[in-house]
Amino acid sequence: MVPDEILAPLRAAPQFIDLRAVTVDPRAELAEALLEPHASIPPKYFYDPLGSRLFEAICELPEYPLMRTERAIVDAYVHEIAARIGPGGVLIDLGAGNCEKAERLFGWLAPTQYVAIDIAAEFLRDRINVLAQRNPQHSILGIAQDFTQTIELPEEVADGARVVFYPGSSIGNFAPDQALAFLQRTRAVCGDDGHLLLGVDLVKDKRLLDLAYDDPLGITAAFNLNVLRNVNALLGSDFDVADWCHVAFFNPEHSRVEMHVEARRDVTVRWPGIERSFAAGDRIHTENSYKFTPDGVRQMLTRAGYRSVQLYTDDRCGFAVALAAA
Ligand code: AVJ
């Protein structure tokens, strides 16, 4: 007889599926973006295991209140949100990260299954194992996937009304037309009885936004520069982090924060078969983080095919949580 102390955690072991290979080939995508006249690196490549931890550290910074504000809004309205959604759906968390935001909803939404999707495979696997230990009564499925271009739901995802959860204003990483196309895909995932719960950061004073992405401790700088280490690992390139510095600022014309890495000196970066030279001062664009207005959010969701949009904000209108019914 196997004692229950040994069996219980095994029963709680969550399912984990790695679908990274089905979507995009990181090497081809990175090589192409780096060879453009205006070189860039898609922001999803921030999230190697260290990058995922640095992002958690960013969320602790006083200058970066997004996650705390979002949590406060959800806490304040969770009763109403849960009543509108109704219990017993399948909770699909896009960019689940450490899964903490979704876990806070478990008691309220009583999901029949929790599906955590993230590109950060190792990090997600670790976090859902811990999550399953803490929530042995929940059915948990982890999926490692780059969901930015297509959202593939394997047959292991349960039937039932879907609640798509896309918190943290990650929607801001998409250019406006891409954001709309992405929301249309979430709308398709919702079927006709589902909901989308979306977090969006709102436009605010430029000084606040500049500081939120260029904090004096340098955590965001480390997060940004770490992308070069991940690119080296994925592409086989030879970026030297010491050759680059962090640049981040709010661009009011496009209503977005931009992050770049800037060459400190002339550098040539090589990877199998190819090289690219950068002059001192040249930049590689690593992230856009669009900031929204409440009306802009409503419009975008309506255009994506959602009906009845509820917007919840904090008293300073710094952040909004939108609940949209399919
Ligand atoms: C996780 C994409 C929402 O854009 O604010 C934090 C990432 N970049 N600091 C954001 C990020 C720099 C973050 N998102």
mmCIF file of C-alpha atoms and ligand atoms in Angstrom:
data_model
loop_
_atom_site.group_PDB
_atom_site.id
_atom_site.type_symbol
_atom_site.label_atom_id
_atom_site.label_comp_id
_atom_site.label_asym_id
_atom_site.label_seq_id
_atom_site.Cartn_x
_atom_site.Cartn_y
_atom_site.Cartn_z
ATOM 1 C CA MET A 1 0.000 0.000 0.000
ATOM 2 C CA VAL A 2 1.353 3.386 -0.965
ATOM 3 C CA PRO A 3 0.705 5.866 1.827
ATOM 4 C CA ASP A 4 -1.521 8.808 1.006
ATOM 5 C CA GLU A 5 1.188 11.419 1.756
ATOM 6 C CA ILE A 6 2.975 10.066 -1.312
ATOM 7 C CA LEU A 7 -0.098 9.574 -3.498
ATOM 8 C CA ALA A 8 -1.811 12.892 -2.848
ATOM 9 C CA PRO A 9 0.815 15.076 -4.525
ATOM 10 C CA LEU A 10 0.962 12.653 -7.458
ATOM 11 C CA ARG A 11 -2.772 12.890 -7.957
ATOM 12 C CA ALA A 12 -2.399 16.639 -7.913
ATOM 13 C CA ALA A 13 0.278 16.623 -10.617
ATOM 14 C CA PRO A 14 -0.988 18.907 -13.364
ATOM 15 C CA GLN A 15 -0.914 18.038 -17.029
ATOM 16 C CA PHE A 16 1.680 19.905 -19.070
ATOM 17 C CA ILE A 17 1.798 20.130 -22.852
ATOM 18 C CA ASP A 18 4.598 21.769 -24.826
ATOM 19 C CA LEU A 19 3.217 23.278 -28.030
ATOM 20 C CA ARG A 20 6.051 25.716 -28.674
ATOM 21 C CA ALA A 21 7.248 23.899 -31.801
ATOM 22 C CA VAL A 22 3.833 24.070 -33.521
ATOM 23 C CA THR A 23 3.722 27.824 -33.817
ATOM 24 C CA VAL A 24 6.779 29.923 -34.670
ATOM 25 C CA ASP A 25 10.444 29.062 -35.169
ATOM 26 C CA PRO A 26 12.291 31.467 -32.834
ATOM 27 C CA ARG A 27 15.497 31.370 -34.891
ATOM 28 C CA ALA A 28 13.839 32.393 -38.129
ATOM 29 C CA GLU A 29 11.734 35.029 -36.378
ATOM 30 C CA LEU A 30 14.698 36.519 -34.489
ATOM 31 C CA ALA A 31 17.025 36.505 -37.496
ATOM 32 C CA GLU A 32 14.434 38.280 -39.599
ATOM 33 C CA ALA A 33 13.686 40.926 -36.976
ATOM 34 C CA LEU A 34 17.381 41.585 -36.328
ATOM 35 C CA LEU A 35 18.147 42.027 -40.019
ATOM 36 C CA GLU A 36 15.436 44.634 -40.645
ATOM 37 C CA PRO A 37 16.807 48.171 -41.227
ATOM 38 C CA HIS A 38 15.188 49.048 -37.865
ATOM 39 C CA ALA A 39 16.282 46.013 -35.878
ATOM 40 C CA SER A 40 13.884 44.667 -33.268
ATOM 41 C CA ILE A 41 13.392 41.730 -30.925
ATOM 42 C CA PRO A 42 9.795 40.651 -30.158
ATOM 43 C CA PRO A 43 9.080 41.235 -26.444
ATOM 44 C CA LYS A 44 7.959 37.653 -25.811
ATOM 45 C CA TYR A 45 11.684 36.765 -25.825
ATOM 46 C CA PHE A 46 12.153 38.560 -22.492
ATOM 47 C CA TYR A 47 10.719 35.571 -20.703
ATOM 48 C CA ASP A 48 13.494 33.064 -20.202
ATOM 49 C CA PRO A 49 13.652 31.799 -16.580
ATOM 50 C CA LEU A 50 15.700 34.819 -15.426
ATOM 51 C CA GLY A 51 13.537 37.248 -17.421
ATOM 52 C CA SER A 52 10.390 35.825 -15.838
ATOM 53 C CA ARG A 53 11.916 36.395 -12.396
ATOM 54 C CA LEU A 54 13.072 39.902 -13.294
ATOM 55 C CA PHE A 55 9.534 40.700 -14.398
ATOM 56 C CA GLU A 56 8.262 39.517 -11.000
ATOM 57 C CA ALA A 57 10.832 41.870 -9.416
ATOM 58 C CA ILE A 58 9.615 44.760 -11.607
ATOM 59 C CA CYS A 59 6.113 44.207 -10.222
ATOM 60 C CA GLU A 60 7.492 44.826 -6.702
ATOM 61 C CA LEU A 61 8.877 48.257 -7.647
ATOM 62 C CA PRO A 62 7.068 51.339 -6.330
ATOM 63 C CA GLU A 63 7.561 52.926 -9.781
ATOM 64 C CA TYR A 64 5.675 50.055 -11.496
ATOM 65 C CA PRO A 65 2.228 49.951 -9.893
ATOM 66 C CA LEU A 66 0.378 48.171 -12.746
ATOM 67 C CA MET A 67 -0.015 44.775 -11.143
ATOM 68 C CA ARG A 68 -0.897 46.127 -7.708
ATOM 69 C CA THR A 69 -3.511 48.449 -9.186
ATOM 70 C CA GLU A 70 -4.976 45.680 -11.310
ATOM 71 C CA ARG A 71 -5.173 43.416 -8.264
ATOM 72 C CA ALA A 72 -6.915 46.131 -6.245
ATOM 73 C CA ILE A 73 -9.487 46.658 -9.017
ATOM 74 C CA VAL A 74 -10.172 42.943 -9.365
ATOM 75 C CA ASP A 75 -10.460 42.585 -5.585
ATOM 76 C CA ALA A 76 -12.917 45.481 -5.415
ATOM 77 C CA TYR A 77 -15.191 44.157 -8.178
ATOM 78 C CA VAL A 78 -14.631 40.413 -8.073
ATOM 79 C CA HIS A 79 -18.085 39.813 -6.627
ATOM 80 C CA GLU A 80 -19.752 41.559 -9.554
ATOM 81 C CA ILE A 81 -17.358 40.056 -12.103
ATOM 82 C CA ALA A 82 -18.020 36.533 -10.823
ATOM 83 C CA ALA A 83 -21.779 37.128 -10.849
ATOM 84 C CA ARG A 84 -21.666 38.254 -14.482
ATOM 85 C CA ILE A 85 -19.497 35.330 -15.592
ATOM 86 C CA GLY A 86 -21.239 32.663 -13.564
ATOM 87 C CA PRO A 87 -19.527 29.647 -11.987
ATOM 88 C CA GLY A 88 -18.067 26.539 -13.560
ATOM 89 C CA GLY A 89 -16.371 27.682 -16.784
ATOM 90 C CA VAL A 90 -12.954 26.854 -18.188
ATOM 91 C CA LEU A 91 -10.492 29.550 -17.137
ATOM 92 C CA ILE A 92 -7.939 30.149 -19.913
ATOM 93 C CA ASP A 93 -5.032 32.306 -18.764
ATOM 94 C CA LEU A 94 -2.974 33.821 -21.596
ATOM 95 C CA GLY A 95 0.547 34.708 -20.484
ATOM 96 C CA ALA A 96 -0.097 33.056 -17.139
ATOM 97 C CA GLY A 97 3.408 33.780 -15.815
ATOM 98 C CA ASN A 98 3.462 32.789 -12.143
ATOM 99 C CA CYS A 99 -0.328 32.103 -12.241
ATOM 100 C CA GLU A 100 -0.914 34.237 -9.135
ATOM 101 C CA LYS A 101 -3.506 36.524 -10.722
ATOM 102 C CA ALA A 102 -5.655 33.634 -11.865
ATOM 103 C CA GLU A 103 -5.316 31.745 -8.596
ATOM 104 C CA ARG A 104 -7.004 34.620 -6.787
ATOM 105 C CA LEU A 105 -10.071 34.016 -8.982
ATOM 106 C CA PHE A 106 -10.397 30.274 -8.256
ATOM 107 C CA GLY A 107 -12.630 30.724 -5.222
ATOM 108 C CA TRP A 108 -14.882 33.161 -7.065
ATOM 109 C CA LEU A 109 -15.163 31.529 -10.494
ATOM 110 C CA ALA A 110 -14.961 27.882 -9.372
ATOM 111 C CA PRO A 111 -13.559 26.889 -12.786
ATOM 112 C CA THR A 112 -13.992 23.264 -13.875
ATOM 113 C CA GLN A 113 -10.505 23.525 -15.378
ATOM 114 C CA TYR A 114 -7.681 26.047 -15.232
ATOM 115 C CA VAL A 115 -5.624 26.290 -18.448
ATOM 116 C CA ALA A 116 -2.385 28.254 -18.018
ATOM 117 C CA ILE A 117 -0.697 29.213 -21.293
ATOM 118 C CA ASP A 118 2.721 30.854 -21.477
ATOM 119 C CA ILE A 119 5.774 30.954 -23.718
ATOM 120 C CA ALA A 120 8.030 30.586 -20.636
ATOM 121 C CA ALA A 121 7.911 26.779 -20.529
ATOM 122 C CA GLU A 122 10.244 25.985 -17.614
ATOM 123 C CA PHE A 123 8.911 28.780 -15.458
ATOM 124 C CA LEU A 124 5.293 27.790 -16.138
ATOM 125 C CA ARG A 125 5.961 24.137 -15.408
ATOM 126 C CA ASP A 126 7.491 25.006 -12.020
ATOM 127 C CA ARG A 127 4.690 27.368 -11.095
ATOM 128 C CA ILE A 128 1.798 25.082 -12.008
ATOM 129 C CA ASN A 129 3.379 22.262 -10.024
ATOM 130 C CA VAL A 130 3.330 24.476 -6.921
ATOM 131 C CA LEU A 131 -0.167 25.704 -7.818
ATOM 132 C CA ALA A 132 -1.465 22.143 -8.078
ATOM 133 C CA GLN A 133 -0.040 21.269 -4.642
ATOM 134 C CA ARG A 134 -1.899 24.227 -3.174
ATOM 135 C CA ASN A 135 -5.117 23.512 -5.112
ATOM 136 C CA PRO A 136 -5.430 19.714 -5.280
ATOM 137 C CA GLN A 137 -9.177 19.973 -5.934
ATOM 138 C CA HIS A 138 -8.641 21.874 -9.206
ATOM 139 C CA SER A 139 -7.985 20.425 -12.622
ATOM 140 C CA ILE A 140 -4.948 22.242 -13.998
ATOM 141 C CA LEU A 141 -3.489 22.138 -17.494
ATOM 142 C CA GLY A 142 -0.282 23.959 -18.435
ATOM 143 C CA ILE A 143 0.470 24.700 -22.070
ATOM 144 C CA ALA A 144 3.798 26.104 -23.254
ATOM 145 C CA GLN A 145 2.857 28.095 -26.303
ATOM 146 C CA ASP A 146 3.589 31.298 -28.189
ATOM 147 C CA PHE A 147 -0.042 32.438 -28.524
ATOM 148 C CA THR A 148 0.707 35.805 -30.160
ATOM 149 C CA GLN A 149 -0.096 34.670 -33.703
ATOM 150 C CA THR A 150 -2.496 31.761 -33.203
ATOM 151 C CA ILE A 151 -4.188 30.337 -30.137
ATOM 152 C CA GLU A 152 -4.096 26.525 -30.357
ATOM 153 C CA LEU A 153 -6.247 24.749 -27.802
ATOM 154 C CA PRO A 154 -5.464 21.011 -27.630
ATOM 155 C CA GLU A 155 -8.237 18.462 -26.988
ATOM 156 C CA GLU A 156 -7.163 18.265 -23.328
ATOM 157 C CA VAL A 157 -8.938 21.601 -22.810
ATOM 158 C CA ALA A 158 -12.331 20.801 -21.291
ATOM 159 C CA ASP A 159 -15.712 21.691 -22.788
ATOM 160 C CA GLY A 160 -17.805 24.381 -21.167
ATOM 161 C CA ALA A 161 -18.171 28.140 -21.174
ATOM 162 C CA ARG A 162 -14.803 29.809 -21.510
ATOM 163 C CA VAL A 163 -13.349 32.652 -19.549
ATOM 164 C CA VAL A 164 -10.340 34.080 -21.344
ATOM 165 C CA PHE A 165 -8.127 35.939 -18.885
ATOM 166 C CA TYR A 166 -5.542 38.326 -20.343
ATOM 167 C CA PRO A 167 -4.322 40.451 -17.461
ATOM 168 C CA GLY A 168 -1.392 42.773 -16.876
ATOM 169 C CA SER A 169 -1.855 44.961 -19.957
ATOM 170 C CA SER A 170 0.146 42.542 -22.080
ATOM 171 C CA ILE A 171 -2.291 43.538 -24.844
ATOM 172 C CA GLY A 172 -0.186 46.723 -24.935
ATOM 173 C CA ASN A 173 2.668 44.770 -26.545
ATOM 174 C CA PHE A 174 0.683 44.581 -29.799
ATOM 175 C CA ALA A 175 0.444 47.406 -32.314
ATOM 176 C CA PRO A 176 -3.194 48.609 -32.528
ATOM 177 C CA ASP A 177 -4.148 46.520 -35.592
ATOM 178 C CA GLN A 178 -2.424 43.455 -34.116
ATOM 179 C CA ALA A 179 -4.237 43.998 -30.816
ATOM 180 C CA LEU A 180 -7.548 44.044 -32.637
ATOM 181 C CA ALA A 181 -6.736 40.846 -34.558
ATOM 182 C CA PHE A 182 -5.621 39.204 -31.311
ATOM 183 C CA LEU A 183 -8.853 40.170 -29.541
ATOM 184 C CA GLN A 184 -10.823 38.746 -32.465
ATOM 185 C CA ARG A 185 -9.010 35.448 -31.894
ATOM 186 C CA THR A 186 -9.858 35.538 -28.177
ATOM 187 C CA ARG A 187 -13.453 36.240 -29.215
ATOM 188 C CA ALA A 188 -13.403 33.039 -31.296
ATOM 189 C CA VAL A 189 -12.021 31.110 -28.290
ATOM 190 C CA CYS A 190 -14.925 32.442 -26.200
ATOM 191 C CA GLY A 191 -17.560 30.795 -28.403
ATOM 192 C CA ASP A 192 -20.998 32.282 -27.861
ATOM 193 C CA ASP A 193 -21.284 31.913 -24.109
ATOM 194 C CA GLY A 194 -17.820 32.963 -22.963
ATOM 195 C CA HIS A 195 -16.205 36.046 -21.448
ATOM 196 C CA LEU A 196 -12.954 37.951 -21.719
ATOM 197 C CA LEU A 197 -11.404 39.502 -18.625
ATOM 198 C CA LEU A 198 -8.752 41.946 -19.833
ATOM 199 C CA GLY A 199 -6.323 44.211 -17.974
ATOM 200 C CA VAL A 200 -5.163 47.436 -19.673
ATOM 201 C CA ASP A 201 -2.849 50.185 -18.522
ATOM 202 C CA LEU A 202 -4.217 53.684 -19.122
ATOM 203 C CA VAL A 203 -2.482 56.800 -20.478
ATOM 204 C CA LYS A 204 -1.063 58.959 -17.725
ATOM 205 C CA ASP A 205 1.557 61.615 -17.018
ATOM 206 C CA LYS A 206 4.711 61.049 -19.075
ATOM 207 C CA ARG A 207 6.959 61.400 -16.031
ATOM 208 C CA LEU A 208 5.200 58.514 -14.302
ATOM 209 C CA LEU A 209 5.411 56.314 -17.385
ATOM 210 C CA ASP A 210 9.097 57.123 -17.978
ATOM 211 C CA LEU A 211 9.923 56.126 -14.398
ATOM 212 C CA ALA A 212 7.815 52.962 -14.527
ATOM 213 C CA TYR A 213 10.015 51.707 -17.370
ATOM 214 C CA ASP A 214 13.323 53.195 -16.242
ATOM 215 C CA ASP A 215 13.432 52.620 -12.510
ATOM 216 C CA PRO A 216 16.372 53.927 -10.455
ATOM 217 C CA LEU A 217 17.279 50.453 -9.170
ATOM 218 C CA GLY A 218 17.872 49.292 -12.713
ATOM 219 C CA ILE A 219 15.622 46.235 -12.552
ATOM 220 C CA THR A 220 13.885 47.158 -15.805
ATOM 221 C CA ALA A 221 17.289 47.784 -17.403
ATOM 222 C CA ALA A 222 18.350 44.261 -16.372
ATOM 223 C CA PHE A 223 15.064 42.835 -17.676
ATOM 224 C CA ASN A 224 15.554 44.600 -21.003
ATOM 225 C CA LEU A 225 19.254 43.721 -21.450
ATOM 226 C CA ASN A 226 18.626 40.093 -20.432
ATOM 227 C CA VAL A 227 16.734 39.644 -23.701
ATOM 228 C CA LEU A 228 20.161 39.613 -25.413
ATOM 229 C CA ARG A 229 21.202 36.581 -23.367
ATOM 230 C CA ASN A 230 18.018 34.767 -24.352
ATOM 231 C CA VAL A 231 18.559 35.682 -28.003
ATOM 232 C CA ASN A 232 22.119 34.283 -27.768
ATOM 233 C CA ALA A 233 20.681 31.030 -26.414
ATOM 234 C CA LEU A 234 17.940 30.751 -29.037
ATOM 235 C CA LEU A 235 19.784 32.048 -32.097
ATOM 236 C CA GLY A 236 23.384 31.155 -31.274
ATOM 237 C CA SER A 237 24.390 34.813 -31.521
ATOM 238 C CA ASP A 238 27.233 36.496 -29.628
ATOM 239 C CA PHE A 239 25.670 39.652 -28.152
ATOM 240 C CA ASP A 240 27.822 40.989 -25.321
ATOM 241 C CA VAL A 241 25.429 42.576 -22.812
ATOM 242 C CA ALA A 242 28.186 45.003 -21.771
ATOM 243 C CA ASP A 243 28.089 46.570 -25.261
ATOM 244 C CA TRP A 244 24.477 47.735 -24.788
ATOM 245 C CA CYS A 245 22.456 50.008 -22.549
ATOM 246 C CA HIS A 246 18.790 50.330 -21.622
ATOM 247 C CA VAL A 247 16.625 53.069 -23.165
ATOM 248 C CA ALA A 248 12.938 53.508 -22.269
ATOM 249 C CA PHE A 249 10.534 56.421 -22.637
ATOM 250 C CA PHE A 250 6.880 57.243 -23.213
ATOM 251 C CA ASN A 251 6.194 58.267 -26.813
ATOM 252 C CA PRO A 252 3.002 60.372 -26.571
ATOM 253 C CA GLU A 253 2.594 60.535 -30.341
ATOM 254 C CA HIS A 254 1.959 56.773 -30.435
ATOM 255 C CA SER A 255 0.618 56.524 -26.874
ATOM 256 C CA ARG A 256 3.190 53.876 -26.051
ATOM 257 C CA VAL A 257 6.218 53.271 -23.911
ATOM 258 C CA GLU A 258 9.132 52.122 -26.040
ATOM 259 C CA MET A 259 12.070 50.102 -24.848
ATOM 260 C CA HIS A 260 15.267 49.737 -26.812
ATOM 261 C CA VAL A 261 18.767 48.471 -26.251
ATOM 262 C CA GLU A 262 21.326 50.987 -27.524
ATOM 263 C CA ALA A 263 24.860 50.180 -28.688
ATOM 264 C CA ARG A 264 27.480 51.820 -26.438
ATOM 265 C CA ARG A 265 30.117 51.466 -29.172
ATOM 266 C CA ASP A 266 30.402 50.081 -32.701
ATOM 267 C CA VAL A 267 29.604 46.359 -32.502
ATOM 268 C CA THR A 268 29.288 43.442 -34.884
ATOM 269 C CA VAL A 269 26.982 40.636 -33.801
ATOM 270 C CA ARG A 270 27.453 37.205 -35.377
ATOM 271 C CA TRP A 271 25.294 34.102 -35.517
ATOM 272 C CA PRO A 272 25.580 30.992 -37.697
ATOM 273 C CA GLY A 273 26.069 32.116 -41.262
ATOM 274 C CA ILE A 274 25.255 35.792 -40.654
ATOM 275 C CA GLU A 275 26.484 38.967 -39.029
ATOM 276 C CA ARG A 276 25.116 42.443 -38.471
ATOM 277 C CA SER A 277 26.982 45.580 -37.512
ATOM 278 C CA PHE A 278 25.627 48.352 -35.324
ATOM 279 C CA ALA A 279 27.183 51.800 -34.921
ATOM 280 C CA ALA A 280 27.493 53.403 -31.495
ATOM 281 C CA GLY A 281 24.068 54.860 -30.652
ATOM 282 C CA ASP A 282 22.123 52.433 -32.889
ATOM 283 C CA ARG A 283 19.117 50.870 -31.219
ATOM 284 C CA ILE A 284 17.297 47.565 -31.260
ATOM 285 C CA HIS A 285 13.616 48.041 -30.453
ATOM 286 C CA THR A 286 12.668 45.464 -27.811
ATOM 287 C CA GLU A 287 9.163 46.442 -26.675
ATOM 288 C CA ASN A 288 6.161 48.644 -27.214
ATOM 289 C CA SER A 289 3.769 48.967 -24.332
ATOM 290 C CA TYR A 290 0.694 50.823 -25.584
ATOM 291 C CA LYS A 291 -1.333 52.860 -23.099
ATOM 292 C CA PHE A 292 -5.081 53.160 -23.587
ATOM 293 C CA THR A 293 -8.010 55.408 -22.826
ATOM 294 C CA PRO A 294 -11.221 53.927 -21.388
ATOM 295 C CA ASP A 295 -13.070 54.795 -24.612
ATOM 296 C CA GLY A 296 -10.327 53.252 -26.709
ATOM 297 C CA VAL A 297 -10.668 49.996 -24.784
ATOM 298 C CA ARG A 298 -14.454 49.902 -25.230
ATOM 299 C CA GLN A 299 -14.113 50.605 -28.944
ATOM 300 C CA MET A 300 -11.444 47.982 -29.476
ATOM 301 C CA LEU A 301 -13.514 45.293 -27.707
ATOM 302 C CA THR A 302 -16.670 46.168 -29.615
ATOM 303 C CA ARG A 303 -14.800 46.092 -32.909
ATOM 304 C CA ALA A 304 -13.392 42.681 -31.945
ATOM 305 C CA GLY A 305 -16.944 41.348 -31.727
ATOM 306 C CA TYR A 306 -17.665 41.516 -28.022
ATOM 307 C CA ARG A 307 -20.981 42.829 -26.772
ATOM 308 C CA SER A 308 -21.606 44.459 -23.379
ATOM 309 C CA VAL A 309 -18.294 45.708 -22.068
ATOM 310 C CA GLN A 310 -17.947 46.563 -18.370
ATOM 311 C CA LEU A 311 -14.971 48.722 -17.415
ATOM 312 C CA TYR A 312 -13.658 48.846 -13.885
ATOM 313 C CA THR A 313 -10.960 51.339 -12.895
ATOM 314 C CA ASP A 314 -9.137 52.561 -9.800
ATOM 315 C CA ASP A 315 -9.954 56.018 -8.450
ATOM 316 C CA ARG A 316 -6.945 57.594 -10.230
ATOM 317 C CA CYS A 317 -7.881 55.999 -13.547
ATOM 318 C CA GLY A 318 -4.419 54.483 -13.795
ATOM 319 C CA PHE A 319 -5.514 51.053 -14.956
ATOM 320 C CA ALA A 320 -8.682 49.402 -16.234
ATOM 321 C CA VAL A 321 -10.090 45.892 -16.042
ATOM 322 C CA ALA A 322 -12.588 45.127 -18.780
ATOM 323 C CA LEU A 323 -15.123 42.342 -18.651
ATOM 324 C CA ALA A 324 -16.495 41.629 -22.120
ATOM 325 C CA ALA A 325 -19.214 39.120 -22.947
ATOM 326 C CA ALA A 326 -18.970 37.220 -26.222
HETATM 327 C C1 AVJ B 1 4.080 42.326 -19.131
HETATM 328 C C2 AVJ B 1 4.026 43.419 -21.227
HETATM 329 C C3 AVJ B 1 2.589 44.133 -19.481
HETATM 330 O O1 AVJ B 1 4.589 46.271 -20.894
HETATM 331 O O2 AVJ B 1 4.431 46.857 -18.817
HETATM 332 C C4 AVJ B 1 7.493 45.737 -17.725
HETATM 333 C C5 AVJ B 1 6.379 44.238 -19.509
HETATM 334 N N1 AVJ B 1 8.287 45.833 -19.720
HETATM 335 N N2 AVJ B 1 8.493 46.617 -17.730
HETATM 336 C C6 AVJ B 1 4.642 46.018 -19.694
HETATM 337 C C7 AVJ B 1 7.355 45.250 -18.991
HETATM 338 C C8 AVJ B 1 8.988 46.667 -18.932
HETATM 339 C C9 AVJ B 1 4.952 44.593 -19.232
HETATM 340 N N3 AVJ B 1 3.937 43.630 -19.770
#
